[in-house]
Each structure stands twice: as C-alpha cells, then as structure tokens.
C-alpha cells in the first residue's frame, strides 16, 4: 500500500450525482477504490458507469458530489486537473493517432511535450521506460498497423508513461480475444499487487471480475446498489444486484430443419482493403433458409471487409452475391425487396448517425416508406416518433426521449436502438457482426434469442463473431476465415474447438 | 418480448434543457460578431479612425433610412441565393465555395437566351425561360462539381473554386467577343434585355422581386431538408456516410442532386442581377456575392431559415461601404476586413458549441 512509497493511489467518490436535463444518470454514488487494487465496476447498459468515470476524470462536471484522493478532497474541474492528480483513463474507443508511430503517440501525448522535440533523446528515454514495463509494443510501427490488442496495450502504456497512478479502463477487453484479454489483465493485476498502480475497470464479463478483480462495485439505474470483496460476493449475487429480480430470457428452442433451400449465396467474392491489397479472396459460402452460419476468425482476417461488402460499404472486385437466386447489389430498393438486413459492429461508426435523434436513427430503414413517408417523399415526424417509441419500448432502449441525439445514449443502448431497427422487420437475410459487443449479460441473452428467433422464422443468418463461444452457441454451421479465405466450412456437429483453432491459424 | 424489466423511456426532458442548443445557436454567432467588431475597432484605432463614427456610419448607410434599407435589401437577395448554394451541400458535408461561378454562368445564360427573344416574344414568355435557363446553367455548373467528387473523388471545394475562374473566362470571352453589344462602348456587355423582360419592384418598395423569391426559396430549402425523404437522406449522408451506404442510400446521386440544387440557387442570383439590376450580362456580375454568401451561410450555421436575416446584415455592410469610404477616407476594402474578421470568429466559435456550461446538459461525449 501507499505508505511504503508505493506509487498507487486510492480514490473515492462521495455522493456523486449527475443530472442530464431531467434524466438522473447518477444518484449519490459513493465508491471507494483502495490503493493497489483492481476494482471492477459492473452494471447493466445505461446504469451510469461511463458517466461516473467521466465525472471522476473531469470530463463531465458532476451536479453534486466530490472526489477524494488519498483521503483529501480534490476538485477535478477538467481533464487537466485529473491528469495533474495522476488520474488517467482508457476510453472505450481508441484515442491514438493512427498515422503516428507508437513512440510518437506516446511522446506527443505528454503535457510537457516540448515545442521542438529532440527525437533521438526522447526515444532513448522511451526505450529506458519500456525496459521497466511488463509488456511491450513495437515502438516504430504506425499505430494503424497494430492489432487491436497491441493498441489496447499501447493505450495502457501511455497511461503509465504519463505517470498516472490511478487508471480507469472502460470495457478494455471488448476488442480483445479472450487470450489477449487474459494476458493483459494478468499483467495489470501484477502491477496493482506490486502497488504500482490502482485500476478501476468497467466490464460486462463476470469471468474477468472473478479472475482478476479484488473488489467490485455495482451500479443500477444510477445508484450504487452494492459491492464488496470478490471472494465474498458471488457472481449470482452480482447478477442479481445488476438487474434486480428480473428474469433472464430463456433461450428460444432451436427448430430443427432439414434440406431447406439456399437463400444467401456468395460466389467467389474478391475485395480489397483500403490500401488496395486483397482483403478477401475467393469467398464461397451458402447460407440456407433457417440456418445460422457462424464465421469465426481472429479479427483482421477479412471479416470486416466481408461484412462491408455485403452491406454496401465496400465495392466488390469480383464475384457475385445471390439472394434467393437473384443477383443482389446492396442498394436500398434491393435491400428492401429481398429483405436483407445488416447489423455491424461499432454502431456509431457504421450504422447510426451520431448527431441525429434516436427516432430518426430508428427510422433509417423505413423513412422512405409508408406510413412514415406519404407519397414517398413527405415525412411525418409524428408517425416516425410514434414508431420509434413503440420500438424503444419493445427493445427496452434506455433514452431520455425520442429527440435525444443518439450519441448521448450509453454504448449498449446505441447497440439496442440499431438492433431494434434491423431486427423488427420481416427478415430474410440477416448479416450480423459482433452483435453483443458492449452489451450486459441480460441483453446478450436477449439479443442472441432474437437472432435465433429470426432463424427459426426462416431467415438465413450470417454471423461474424470474434467470440467463439457465441459462434458455437448459435451456429448451425461454422466457417473460419483466415488470411481473407475460408479455411474451414463444416456443420457444427462435425467440428470442434481444436479444428476451428487450427483453421483460424491458417491450416486447412 | 419478455425479459429483463427496466423502465425504458424516462420522461421527456424539460423544456428549458431542450431549448439549450437553440439558445446556443443564437448566442454563439452574436458573440462571434461582437468579438469581430471589437477587434475591428482596435484596427480602426490603430489607423487613427474613430470606431464610433464607423459604426454610426455603418448603421446609417445600412439601416438608418428608408433609402439605405432599400440599398441593403437589394444586396440581400443575391446573398440569400448564394448562401443557399453553400448551405445545402454543407448538409451533406460538402464545402462548395464556387457559388460565384454559378451566379456568373446563371446570369450569362439568362442574358443569352433573352437575345433571340428581344422584341419578338412577350415578357411572360421570355422571363420564365430566362429564369429557367439561369437555374439550369447554375445547376449544371455546380452539379458537375458534385459529379467530379462522386466519380473521380475530386475535392469539391477546390473544384468549385477553379470552376469559378472558368466561369469568369467564359463570360469575358463572349461578352468581349461574339456577343458584345455596340450599345455600350465603355463596358463590354451583352445587348440590353429591354424593359419588357425586366423584373419589377415589390409594390411600395424600391426593391426587386428577387428578395421575395429568395425568402421563399430559403423556406423551401428548410422544408426540403427537414420534412422530405430527400432531405432526410441528405442529412444521413452528411452525418455518417458509412451508415448511409449501409442503408443502401444512393450517396453519389444525393451528392450530385444536392450540388445541382445549390447551383440552381446561385444561378437564380445571376438571373436577378441581370434581369432586375443591370439589364445585361457584363463583368459587374462578378461582384463578390458568391463569396460573401459563404460567410452568410457559415454565420447562419448552414440553416436555411437563418440565412435571410443574416443576409440582411451582410447586405447592410455592403450597402454602407460606399458611405464609409467617402466620409472616413477609408478604403472600400475596410468593410471586407470586418467581414473577414467575422468569418474568422465564426470559424473559431464552431469549437465552442456544446462546451458552454451555461447550456448543459453536455451534448458531446
Ligand atoms: N451527454 C449525455 N447527455 C444526455 N444523457 C446522457 C449523456 N451521457 C449519458 N447519458 C445518459 O446517462 C445514462 C447512463 O449512461 P452511461 O453511458 O453512463 O451508461 P453505461 O453504464 O456506461 O452503459 P453501457 O454499458 O451501455 O456503456 C444513459 O441513460 C444515457 O442515456
Ligand atoms: Mg459505457
């Protein structure tokens, strides 16, 4: 602990309250994070976790409440104050400059970064600093070439390089594979036990809490409803505190089918990445009616390019997409006619317009059809809002109103709003990528059930996921992508984890 | 659906909080203009001139008398049109700064189609034809910029600026050459369109109908952007082009169509300059309305409804220029210095939105 000159500092919030307009996002939250611990912050989507830590970091001004650092009350009015108090945060999304190298990113992030940088000296100093770190990244590579795991490590190294002693991680593992997550959390845990750092980690994964956290605090609808030492409070109890006594939705039963017709047929697809290099090569895949085909693979092996091609964000170099035997081009009238829907990852980047309202975002799919549009061109905002209200209620999107810009919703609720839009229609083909990123466990169950229900209704579902458990749980057939090719395509019963793992590594 | 219970929709936010962004949208530009005026006063003091006299003259020349109002409003009309030429594409995230070129081409087209009809056709036939020709020429001019952007990924800002120079060259070539009329020996011009084809004044005012058309067009543009599927699709594209693609929206067509509409607006400005003001096409079409329109659109935050009042302000600035020049011995360009400062502060103030704690809740994360 800090007495023996340890670097880690203890931080406490006292009666933290944050009100947005009429929405009470946080109410009287007092949390104590002891120095040298890894403290987990749990809560369902929209519970106020991000808001709490943003208040702590001076990103938001709390309506009421104080911060106390090492037992002294400290006013954190802005992020600069926070950084002077040695508090830092790694956001849910990367904040590194992609075109700069890792070393450059670190050096320019320093508040005392000189006007004229003596690169040689700085890099030497950086090398010396890295030598003391438990993990490393390649310093001379542009950040855009780093994998998600490496970027995440770099974000954390940046915090340490800036000499932060208390670091908040907002869902740090959502972009990592389980192995990467384990590696990273293990290293961080080591640092906290050695008293070098205190960590407050927001997560939706109980596994990470039980394996790595010392203590846990649980938020529910803006209030702190409980917490304690990880050994003393079980996951059952944590789950109960998170969602109250609500029941988790039963998984829908799988309707078994045989010999259904092919609905989605990908024939020899080729496409290039942003640099013009081949990203997907000769992708051949058939998805039958009422079937979920899961595409597994380590991220960056062409999955996102495949999804972009299927949803119209990337041009096809060669090959054909057939839906019900008709050539399909991802343009609006064909999407509507052939009932093709897609759900992409990172909804604020791919499938929502951040500045437009929740109602408008929910109407993205239907704004040019009756009843929202009359005569095909005149919008009826009243109808649009009424429809949005209906979907908001059905999919339990937590939003202050239909007129709130969607960027103000919590991460998980943005995802729900987009899901409401894409799953509420009459779906023949559904393309989904990592649908459960950032969702709490109850919503994960809910969304997976909905995907299964669409399958049972006869939709052909292409599920791209980096979560192998998700694929094994939902799919009827598994395909593995590696290096832009399909390296395995087998019914779920005819394969296993080791075969999939082998294929992921590029083997046939 | 039956699963996790949670009350989904909290009550609607209070009226006041909902007003926040609207209040902000008014206060921030006013603050920017005030700051620009303050800095400009310093500039005058350095020159040894009195800021008080300057602003007094500005008031008198722009808004003090019925005559100055008339001067102001005559200059307002083209500014509304050219500002719309910036505001519409801005909703799609396109920055068109070559509205002046579309104005020039529009005015030229109107004068050219009038030529064979002079003395042959009645006004009620010729005038709509001239109007349509101007709008069409402007639409093609800026629509081509949108086309280049979509098909060849040519930067629309640069392309539209370069197109302006082409427009000037086209005008000069014809006006000084094949279409030069002998009636005007000093200033090369096309033949006068004559009184029959001239646009008259609004009854009771000495201001031509362009002002009314401008206001109507601004309102129409607002309705188009907020209440039609076209405007909705345009806003989606401007807000997140990846999402627009994923929704299968015809992003390229939207860009070209919006640019064409924008160009039509600027072309109409040219029509009124020819048909209501000068009666012929000549170099006085290049009066800088297209460029001042950029400022107007920015100050109006690309909101069509806010464009007419802002255009009045800048119309007043332009109208007072001559008076200030005569009375204070300042060069004509001094008003442009003020305009430039306003533009600078407007650009700076863009970073302020959503940060004034006065207007919490925070609108950004
Ligand atoms: N800038 C804002 N303006 C208005 N409301 C906001 C703003 N930021 C957050 N909220 C609201 O505050 C509530 C809590 O949001 P927060 O982002 O803290 O949730 P969270 O616990 O991080 O959820 P998730 O797990 O989905 O990320 C949400 O209902 C959200 O709509
Ligand atoms: Mg969050």
Short mmCIF file of C-alpha atoms in Angstrom, two decimals, chain A residues 18 22-23 54 59-61 221 246-247 249 308 311-313 331-332 335 344 348-353 355-356 360 364-365 367-368 373 376-379 381 384 392 394-401 407-409 421-422 442 446 450, chain B residues 1-14 16-18 21 223-250 254 301 353 357 360-365:
data_model
loop_
_atom_site.label_atom_id
_atom_site.label_comp_id
_atom_site.label_asym_id
_atom_site.label_seq_id
_atom_site.Cartn_x
_atom_site.Cartn_y
_atom_site.Cartn_z
CA UNK A 18 -25.09 13.78 -12.42
CA UNK A 22 -34.36 15.73 -16.47
CA UNK A 23 -32.52 12.41 -16.53
CA UNK A 54 -16.25 10.65 -16.80
CA UNK A 59 -14.84 15.11 -18.42
CA UNK A 60 -18.27 15.92 -17.01
CA UNK A 61 -18.97 18.25 -14.13
CA UNK A 221 -30.07 2.86 -12.63
CA UNK A 246 -35.79 -9.60 -13.35
CA UNK A 247 -35.66 -12.88 -15.13
CA UNK A 249 -34.87 -14.55 -21.02
CA UNK A 308 -18.66 -4.20 -45.59
CA UNK A 311 -23.70 -4.15 -46.60
CA UNK A 312 -22.64 -1.88 -49.43
CA UNK A 313 -19.77 -0.06 -47.78
CA UNK A 331 -28.66 -0.76 -52.73
CA UNK A 332 -31.76 0.41 -50.99
CA UNK A 335 -32.31 -4.50 -49.68
CA UNK A 344 -22.49 -4.04 -37.98
CA UNK A 348 -21.85 4.82 -34.03
CA UNK A 349 -19.33 4.44 -36.82
CA UNK A 350 -21.17 2.06 -39.12
CA UNK A 351 -24.87 2.08 -38.62
CA UNK A 352 -26.04 5.20 -36.82
CA UNK A 353 -25.79 8.92 -37.42
CA UNK A 355 -25.93 13.74 -34.32
CA UNK A 356 -29.37 12.65 -35.46
CA UNK A 360 -34.50 9.38 -36.80
CA UNK A 364 -33.21 4.92 -41.07
CA UNK A 365 -34.54 1.75 -42.60
CA UNK A 367 -38.16 6.63 -43.52
CA UNK A 368 -38.98 6.47 -47.21
CA UNK A 373 -43.41 8.93 -45.68
CA UNK A 376 -42.90 8.55 -50.96
CA UNK A 377 -41.34 11.90 -50.15
CA UNK A 378 -43.19 13.82 -47.43
CA UNK A 379 -42.03 12.91 -43.92
CA UNK A 381 -42.24 13.21 -37.89
CA UNK A 384 -41.75 8.50 -37.06
CA UNK A 392 -37.88 1.76 -27.84
CA UNK A 394 -40.20 -3.28 -27.19
CA UNK A 395 -36.41 -3.39 -27.24
CA UNK A 396 -36.02 -1.54 -23.95
CA UNK A 397 -33.70 1.12 -25.28
CA UNK A 398 -32.95 3.47 -22.44
CA UNK A 399 -33.14 7.01 -23.73
CA UNK A 400 -34.28 10.30 -22.23
CA UNK A 401 -36.58 10.89 -25.20
CA UNK A 407 -24.61 9.81 -29.45
CA UNK A 408 -25.85 10.69 -25.96
CA UNK A 409 -27.06 7.16 -25.26
CA UNK A 421 -34.26 -1.10 -36.28
CA UNK A 422 -32.73 -4.07 -38.07
CA UNK A 442 -29.05 -9.88 -19.81
CA UNK A 446 -31.92 -11.23 -25.23
CA UNK A 450 -33.75 -12.69 -31.13
CA UNK B 1 -40.82 -9.60 -25.61
CA UNK B 2 -40.50 -10.55 -22.04
CA UNK B 3 -37.25 -10.41 -20.24
CA UNK B 4 -35.29 -8.01 -18.13
CA UNK B 5 -37.55 -5.44 -16.62
CA UNK B 6 -36.50 -1.86 -16.85
CA UNK B 7 -38.47 1.28 -17.41
CA UNK B 8 -37.48 2.08 -20.93
CA UNK B 9 -38.38 5.67 -21.66
CA UNK B 10 -37.77 8.18 -18.96
CA UNK B 11 -39.92 11.31 -19.09
CA UNK B 12 -39.21 13.85 -21.81
CA UNK B 13 -36.57 16.39 -20.84
CA UNK B 14 -37.65 19.75 -19.50
CA UNK B 16 -35.55 24.59 -20.86
CA UNK B 17 -32.96 21.91 -21.37
CA UNK B 18 -34.41 21.22 -24.80
CA UNK B 21 -28.95 24.12 -28.20
CA UNK B 223 -38.71 22.27 -45.66
CA UNK B 224 -36.79 20.16 -48.14
CA UNK B 225 -34.07 19.39 -45.62
CA UNK B 226 -36.28 18.76 -42.61
CA UNK B 227 -39.53 17.40 -43.95
CA UNK B 228 -38.77 15.33 -47.04
CA UNK B 229 -37.20 11.96 -47.57
CA UNK B 230 -34.63 13.63 -49.81
CA UNK B 231 -33.52 15.95 -47.01
CA UNK B 232 -33.51 13.08 -44.54
CA UNK B 233 -31.29 11.00 -46.79
CA UNK B 234 -29.03 14.01 -47.29
CA UNK B 235 -28.69 14.52 -43.56
CA UNK B 236 -27.89 10.85 -43.04
CA UNK B 237 -25.21 11.05 -45.70
CA UNK B 238 -23.76 14.22 -44.23
CA UNK B 239 -23.87 12.83 -40.70
CA UNK B 240 -22.28 9.46 -41.40
CA UNK B 241 -21.57 8.36 -44.90
CA UNK B 242 -20.75 4.80 -43.80
CA UNK B 243 -24.18 4.46 -42.25
CA UNK B 244 -25.76 5.92 -45.37
CA UNK B 245 -24.01 3.31 -47.51
CA UNK B 246 -25.06 0.53 -45.17
CA UNK B 247 -28.65 1.69 -45.60
CA UNK B 248 -28.18 1.42 -49.35
CA UNK B 249 -28.75 5.13 -49.87
CA UNK B 250 -27.57 6.39 -53.27
CA UNK B 254 -27.61 12.55 -53.47
CA UNK B 301 -24.75 27.67 -39.40
CA UNK B 353 -20.74 24.68 -29.35
CA UNK B 357 -21.62 25.01 -19.32
CA UNK B 360 -25.62 21.98 -20.10
CA UNK B 361 -26.50 19.10 -20.48
CA UNK B 362 -23.36 18.23 -22.32
CA UNK B 363 -24.19 17.46 -25.88
CA UNK B 364 -20.97 15.63 -26.62
CA UNK B 365 -19.02 12.89 -25.07
#
